[in-house]
mmCIF file of C-alpha atoms and ligand atoms in Angstrom:
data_model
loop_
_atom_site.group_PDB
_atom_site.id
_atom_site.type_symbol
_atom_site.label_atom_id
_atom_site.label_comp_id
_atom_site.label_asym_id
_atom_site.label_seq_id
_atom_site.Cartn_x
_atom_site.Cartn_y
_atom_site.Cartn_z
ATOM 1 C CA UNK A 1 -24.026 4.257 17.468
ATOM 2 C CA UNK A 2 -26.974 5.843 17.861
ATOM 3 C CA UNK A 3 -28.151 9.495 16.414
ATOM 4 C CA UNK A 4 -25.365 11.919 15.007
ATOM 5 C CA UNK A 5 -23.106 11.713 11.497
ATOM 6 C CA UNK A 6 -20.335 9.407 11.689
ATOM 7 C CA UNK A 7 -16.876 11.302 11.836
ATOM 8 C CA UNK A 8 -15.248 11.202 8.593
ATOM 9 C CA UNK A 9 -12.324 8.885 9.074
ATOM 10 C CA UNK A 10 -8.631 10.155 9.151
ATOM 11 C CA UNK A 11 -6.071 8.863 7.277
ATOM 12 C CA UNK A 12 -2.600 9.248 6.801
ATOM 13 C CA UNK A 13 -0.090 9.330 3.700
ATOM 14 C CA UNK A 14 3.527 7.963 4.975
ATOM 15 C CA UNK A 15 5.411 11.381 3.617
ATOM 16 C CA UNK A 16 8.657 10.046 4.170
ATOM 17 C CA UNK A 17 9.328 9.372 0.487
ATOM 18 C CA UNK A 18 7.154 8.603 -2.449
ATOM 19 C CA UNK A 19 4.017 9.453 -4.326
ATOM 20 C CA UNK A 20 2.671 11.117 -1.607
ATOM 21 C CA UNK A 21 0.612 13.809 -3.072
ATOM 22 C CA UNK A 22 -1.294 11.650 -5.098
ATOM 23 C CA UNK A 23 -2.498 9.618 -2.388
ATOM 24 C CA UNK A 24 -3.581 12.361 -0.566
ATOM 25 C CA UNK A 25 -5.403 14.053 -3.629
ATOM 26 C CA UNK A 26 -7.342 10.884 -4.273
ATOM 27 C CA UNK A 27 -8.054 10.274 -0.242
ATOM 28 C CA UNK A 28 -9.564 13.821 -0.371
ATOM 29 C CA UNK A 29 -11.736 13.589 -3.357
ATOM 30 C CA UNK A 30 -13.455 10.539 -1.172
ATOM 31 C CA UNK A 31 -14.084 13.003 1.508
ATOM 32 C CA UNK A 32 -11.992 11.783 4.370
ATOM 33 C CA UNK A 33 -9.491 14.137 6.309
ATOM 34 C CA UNK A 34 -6.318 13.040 4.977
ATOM 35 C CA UNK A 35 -3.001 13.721 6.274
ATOM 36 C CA UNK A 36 0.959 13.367 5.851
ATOM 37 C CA UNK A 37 3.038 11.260 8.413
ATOM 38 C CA UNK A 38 6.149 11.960 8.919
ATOM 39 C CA UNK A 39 6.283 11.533 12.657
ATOM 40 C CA UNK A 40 4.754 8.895 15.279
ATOM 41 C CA UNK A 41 2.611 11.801 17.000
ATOM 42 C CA UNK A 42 0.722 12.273 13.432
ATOM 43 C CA UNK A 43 0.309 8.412 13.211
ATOM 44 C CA UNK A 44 -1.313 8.134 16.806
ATOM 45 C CA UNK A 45 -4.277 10.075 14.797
ATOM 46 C CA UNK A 46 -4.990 8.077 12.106
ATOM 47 C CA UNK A 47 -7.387 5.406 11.400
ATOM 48 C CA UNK A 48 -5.540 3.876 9.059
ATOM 49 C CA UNK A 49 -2.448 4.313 6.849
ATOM 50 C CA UNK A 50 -1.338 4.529 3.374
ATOM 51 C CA UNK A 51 2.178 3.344 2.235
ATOM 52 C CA UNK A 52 3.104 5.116 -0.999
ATOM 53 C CA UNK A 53 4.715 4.227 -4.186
ATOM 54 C CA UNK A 54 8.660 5.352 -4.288
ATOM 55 C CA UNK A 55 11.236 3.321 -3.254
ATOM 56 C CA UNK A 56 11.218 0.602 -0.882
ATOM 57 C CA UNK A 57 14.588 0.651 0.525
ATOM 58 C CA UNK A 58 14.867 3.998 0.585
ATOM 59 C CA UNK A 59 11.235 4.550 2.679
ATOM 60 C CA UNK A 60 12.173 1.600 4.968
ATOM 61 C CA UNK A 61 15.466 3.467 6.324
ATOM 62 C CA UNK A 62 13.842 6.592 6.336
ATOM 63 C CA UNK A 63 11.194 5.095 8.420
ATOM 64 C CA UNK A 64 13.551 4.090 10.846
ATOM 65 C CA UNK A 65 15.733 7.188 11.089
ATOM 66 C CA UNK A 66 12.276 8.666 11.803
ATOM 67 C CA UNK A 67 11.163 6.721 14.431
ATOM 68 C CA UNK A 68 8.256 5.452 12.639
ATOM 69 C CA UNK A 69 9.066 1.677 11.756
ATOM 70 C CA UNK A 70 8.798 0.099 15.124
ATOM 71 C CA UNK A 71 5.248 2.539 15.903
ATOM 72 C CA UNK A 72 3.794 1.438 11.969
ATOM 73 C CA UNK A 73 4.306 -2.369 12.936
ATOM 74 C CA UNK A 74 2.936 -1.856 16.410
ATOM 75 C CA UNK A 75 -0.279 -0.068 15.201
ATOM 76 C CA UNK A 76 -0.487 -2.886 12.159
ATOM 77 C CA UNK A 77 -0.144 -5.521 14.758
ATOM 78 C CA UNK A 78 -2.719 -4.165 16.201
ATOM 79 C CA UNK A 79 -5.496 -4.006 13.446
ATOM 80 C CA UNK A 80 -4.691 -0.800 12.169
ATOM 81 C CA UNK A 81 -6.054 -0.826 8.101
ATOM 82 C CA UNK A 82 -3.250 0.053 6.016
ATOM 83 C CA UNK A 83 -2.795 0.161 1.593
ATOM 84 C CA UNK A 84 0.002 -0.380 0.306
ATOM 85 C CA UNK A 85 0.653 0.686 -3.729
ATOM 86 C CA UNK A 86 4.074 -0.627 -5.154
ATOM 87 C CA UNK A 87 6.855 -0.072 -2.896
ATOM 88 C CA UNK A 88 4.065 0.417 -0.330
ATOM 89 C CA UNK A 89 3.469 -3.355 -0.768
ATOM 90 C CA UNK A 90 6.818 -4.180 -0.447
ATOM 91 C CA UNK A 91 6.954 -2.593 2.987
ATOM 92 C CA UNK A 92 3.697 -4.439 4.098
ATOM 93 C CA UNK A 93 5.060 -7.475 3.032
ATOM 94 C CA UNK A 94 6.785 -10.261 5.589
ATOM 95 C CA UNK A 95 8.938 -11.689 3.079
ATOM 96 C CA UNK A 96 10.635 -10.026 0.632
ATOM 97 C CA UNK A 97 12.747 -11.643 -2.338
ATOM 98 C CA UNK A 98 15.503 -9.704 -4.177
ATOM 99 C CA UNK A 99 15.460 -7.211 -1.289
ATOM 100 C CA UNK A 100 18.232 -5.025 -1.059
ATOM 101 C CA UNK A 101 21.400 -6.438 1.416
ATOM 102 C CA UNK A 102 19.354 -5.927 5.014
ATOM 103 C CA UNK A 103 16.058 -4.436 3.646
ATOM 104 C CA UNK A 104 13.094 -3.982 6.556
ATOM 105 C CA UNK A 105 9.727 -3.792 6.131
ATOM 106 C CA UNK A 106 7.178 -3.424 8.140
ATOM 107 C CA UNK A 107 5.503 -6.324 7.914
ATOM 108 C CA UNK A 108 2.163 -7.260 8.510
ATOM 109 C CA UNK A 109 1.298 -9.189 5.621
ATOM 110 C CA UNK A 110 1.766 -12.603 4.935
ATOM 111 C CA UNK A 111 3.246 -12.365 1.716
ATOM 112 C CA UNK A 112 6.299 -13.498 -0.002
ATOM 113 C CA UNK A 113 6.945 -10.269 -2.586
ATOM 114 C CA UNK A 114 9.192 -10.283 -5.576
ATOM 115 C CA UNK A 115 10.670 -6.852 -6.360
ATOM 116 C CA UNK A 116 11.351 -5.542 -9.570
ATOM 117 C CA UNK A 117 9.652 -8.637 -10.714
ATOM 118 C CA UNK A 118 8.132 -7.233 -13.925
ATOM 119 C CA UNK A 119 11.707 -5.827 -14.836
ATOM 120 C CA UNK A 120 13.113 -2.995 -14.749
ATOM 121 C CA UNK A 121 11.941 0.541 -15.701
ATOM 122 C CA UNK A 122 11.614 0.230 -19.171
ATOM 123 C CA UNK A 123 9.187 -2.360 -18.395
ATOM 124 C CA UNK A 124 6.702 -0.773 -16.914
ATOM 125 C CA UNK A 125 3.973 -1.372 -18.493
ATOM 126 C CA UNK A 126 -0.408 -0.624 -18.076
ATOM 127 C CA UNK A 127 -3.202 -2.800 -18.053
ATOM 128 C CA UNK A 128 -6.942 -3.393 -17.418
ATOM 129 C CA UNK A 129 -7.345 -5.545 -14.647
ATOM 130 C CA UNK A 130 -10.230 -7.310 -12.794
ATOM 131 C CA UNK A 131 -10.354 -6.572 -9.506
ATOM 132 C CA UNK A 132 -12.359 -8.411 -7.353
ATOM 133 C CA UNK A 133 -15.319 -6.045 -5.759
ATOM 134 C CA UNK A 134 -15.192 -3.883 -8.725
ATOM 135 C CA UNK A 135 -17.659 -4.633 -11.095
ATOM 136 C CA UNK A 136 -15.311 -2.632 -14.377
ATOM 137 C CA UNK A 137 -11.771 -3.050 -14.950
ATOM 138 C CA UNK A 138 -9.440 -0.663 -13.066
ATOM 139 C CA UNK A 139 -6.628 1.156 -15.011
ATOM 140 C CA UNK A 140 -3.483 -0.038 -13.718
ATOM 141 C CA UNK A 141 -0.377 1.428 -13.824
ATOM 142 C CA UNK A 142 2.988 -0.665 -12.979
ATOM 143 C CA UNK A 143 6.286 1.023 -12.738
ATOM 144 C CA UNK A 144 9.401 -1.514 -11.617
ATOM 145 C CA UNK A 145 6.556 -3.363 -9.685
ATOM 146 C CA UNK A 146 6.820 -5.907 -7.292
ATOM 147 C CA UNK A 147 4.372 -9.010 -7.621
ATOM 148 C CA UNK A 148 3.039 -11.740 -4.824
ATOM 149 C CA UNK A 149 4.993 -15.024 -5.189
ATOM 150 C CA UNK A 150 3.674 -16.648 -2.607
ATOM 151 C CA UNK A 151 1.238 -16.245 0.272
ATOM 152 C CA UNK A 152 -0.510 -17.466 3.479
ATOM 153 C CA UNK A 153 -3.733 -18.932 3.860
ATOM 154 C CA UNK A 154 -5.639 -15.407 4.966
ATOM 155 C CA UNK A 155 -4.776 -13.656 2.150
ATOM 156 C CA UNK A 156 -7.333 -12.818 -0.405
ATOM 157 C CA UNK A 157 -5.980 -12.490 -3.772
ATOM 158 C CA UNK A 158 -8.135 -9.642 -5.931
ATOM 159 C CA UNK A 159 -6.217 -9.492 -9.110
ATOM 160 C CA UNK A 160 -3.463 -10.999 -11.161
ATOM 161 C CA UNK A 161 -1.499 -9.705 -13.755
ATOM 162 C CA UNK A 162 1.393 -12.168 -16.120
ATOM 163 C CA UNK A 163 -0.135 -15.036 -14.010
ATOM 164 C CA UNK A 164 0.925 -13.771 -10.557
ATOM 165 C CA UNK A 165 -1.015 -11.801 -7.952
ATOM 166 C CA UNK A 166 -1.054 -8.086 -7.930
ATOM 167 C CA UNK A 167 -3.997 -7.279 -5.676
ATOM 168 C CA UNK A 168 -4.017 -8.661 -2.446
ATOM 169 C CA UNK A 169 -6.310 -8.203 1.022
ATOM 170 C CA UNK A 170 -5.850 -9.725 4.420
ATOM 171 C CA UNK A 171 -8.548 -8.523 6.837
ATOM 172 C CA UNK A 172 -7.727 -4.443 7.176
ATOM 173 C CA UNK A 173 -4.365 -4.949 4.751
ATOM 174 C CA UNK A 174 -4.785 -4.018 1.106
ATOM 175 C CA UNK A 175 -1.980 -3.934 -1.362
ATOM 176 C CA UNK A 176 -1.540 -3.678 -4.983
ATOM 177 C CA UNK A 177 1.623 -4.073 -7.439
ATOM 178 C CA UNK A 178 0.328 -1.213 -9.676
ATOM 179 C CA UNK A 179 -0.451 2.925 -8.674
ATOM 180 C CA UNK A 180 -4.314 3.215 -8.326
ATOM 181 C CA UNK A 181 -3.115 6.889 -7.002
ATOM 182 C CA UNK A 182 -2.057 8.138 -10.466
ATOM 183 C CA UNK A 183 -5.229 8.696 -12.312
ATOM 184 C CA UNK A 184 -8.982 10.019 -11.224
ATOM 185 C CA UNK A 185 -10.310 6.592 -10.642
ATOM 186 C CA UNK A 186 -10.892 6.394 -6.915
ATOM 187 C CA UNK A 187 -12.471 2.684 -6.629
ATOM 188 C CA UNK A 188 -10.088 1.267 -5.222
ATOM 189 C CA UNK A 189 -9.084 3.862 -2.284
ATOM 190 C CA UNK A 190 -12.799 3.481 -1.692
ATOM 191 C CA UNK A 191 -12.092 -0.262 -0.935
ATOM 192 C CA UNK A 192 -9.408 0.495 1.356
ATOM 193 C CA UNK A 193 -12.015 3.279 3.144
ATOM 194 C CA UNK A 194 -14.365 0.529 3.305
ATOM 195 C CA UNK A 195 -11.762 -1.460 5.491
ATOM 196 C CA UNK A 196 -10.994 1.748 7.477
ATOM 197 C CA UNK A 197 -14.544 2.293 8.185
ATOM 198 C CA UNK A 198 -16.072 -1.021 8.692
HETATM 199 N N1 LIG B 201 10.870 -0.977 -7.330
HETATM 200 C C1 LIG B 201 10.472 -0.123 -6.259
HETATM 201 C C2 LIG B 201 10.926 -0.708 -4.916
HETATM 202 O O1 LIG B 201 11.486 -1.749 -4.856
HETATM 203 C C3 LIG B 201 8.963 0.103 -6.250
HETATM 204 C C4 LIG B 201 8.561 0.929 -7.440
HETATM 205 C C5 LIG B 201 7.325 1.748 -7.245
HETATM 206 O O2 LIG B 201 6.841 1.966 -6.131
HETATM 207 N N2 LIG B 201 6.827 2.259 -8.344
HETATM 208 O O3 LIG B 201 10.714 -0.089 -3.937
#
């Protein structure tokens, strides 16, 4: 591109169910025009998408009643960048184990993903993790998270936590087990810009 400021990129918050306002807090405080999608017009205007935390099953039928499902794989399949934090990794996965009975996703990701694998809610638990392309440790926060059991050759894996992957990337795909949206530390929704904007 030659001459002129590069538009600031805009990115969307699935606002179907979830921790929604926290992603969209920490997408402003980086400076790009974030917004909520709860329709496939508002996708069509994003650069790339974030998948809260929540509740996986409940965001994938929601998703569907919406119309959005079959438009959030299309726009994946299609190089679309998308982050997805906790249940948001869930729905990025391609292969999910202790799913609910019938459980979608939308896919994307060639990951096998346990749910609930830490336990349940009383053990969530926090931790300082490594995270590759961060020179400190990032804060992380896991409530009833899911972790990576198994995964394809493209995936990059960024951080582990209790031996198993938590932090995965595969080309504009990002997904971690814990909440990098709860808390002021924006490194890691800086990452995901950097796949939105490269
Ligand atoms: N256990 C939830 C699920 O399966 C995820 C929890 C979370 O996002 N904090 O969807």
């Amino acid at each position: 591109m030659v001459g002129g400021a590069r538009r600031a990129p805009t990115v969307g918050v699935l606002a179907l169910q979830g921790d929604v306002r926290e992603h969209l807090a920490a997408l402003i405080a980086l400076g790009v025009e974030a917004i909520t999608v709860r329709r496939p017009a508002e996708l069509e205007r994003c650069d790339g998408v974030v998948l809260p935390g929540g509740e996986s099953t409940t965001m994938a039928k929601l998703a569907r009643i919406f119309g959005l499902l079959d438009p959030l794989r299309e726009r994946i399949a299609c190089g679309m960048p998308a982050f997805g934090t906790c249940a948001g990794m869930i729905l990025l996965a391609d292969r999910i184990v202790d799913g609910a009975h019938d459980q979608e996703t939308i896919g994307g990701l060639d990951v096998t993903v346990r749910r609930n694998a830490f336990g349940r809610q009383v053990d969530s638990f926090e931790d300082d993790l490594l995270l590759a392309g961060l020179d400190d440790p990032v804060h992380a926060v896991f409530i009833r998270a899911p972790w990576v059991e198994a995964y394809g050759p493209d995936v990059e894996v960024l951080a582990e936590a209790h031996g198993h992957p938590v932090a995965v990337r595969q080309g504009g795909l990002l997904a971690t087990s814990f909440h990098p949206e709860v808390g002021a530390d924006g490194r890691v929704h800086r990452l995901f810009l950097d796949l939105v904007q490269r």
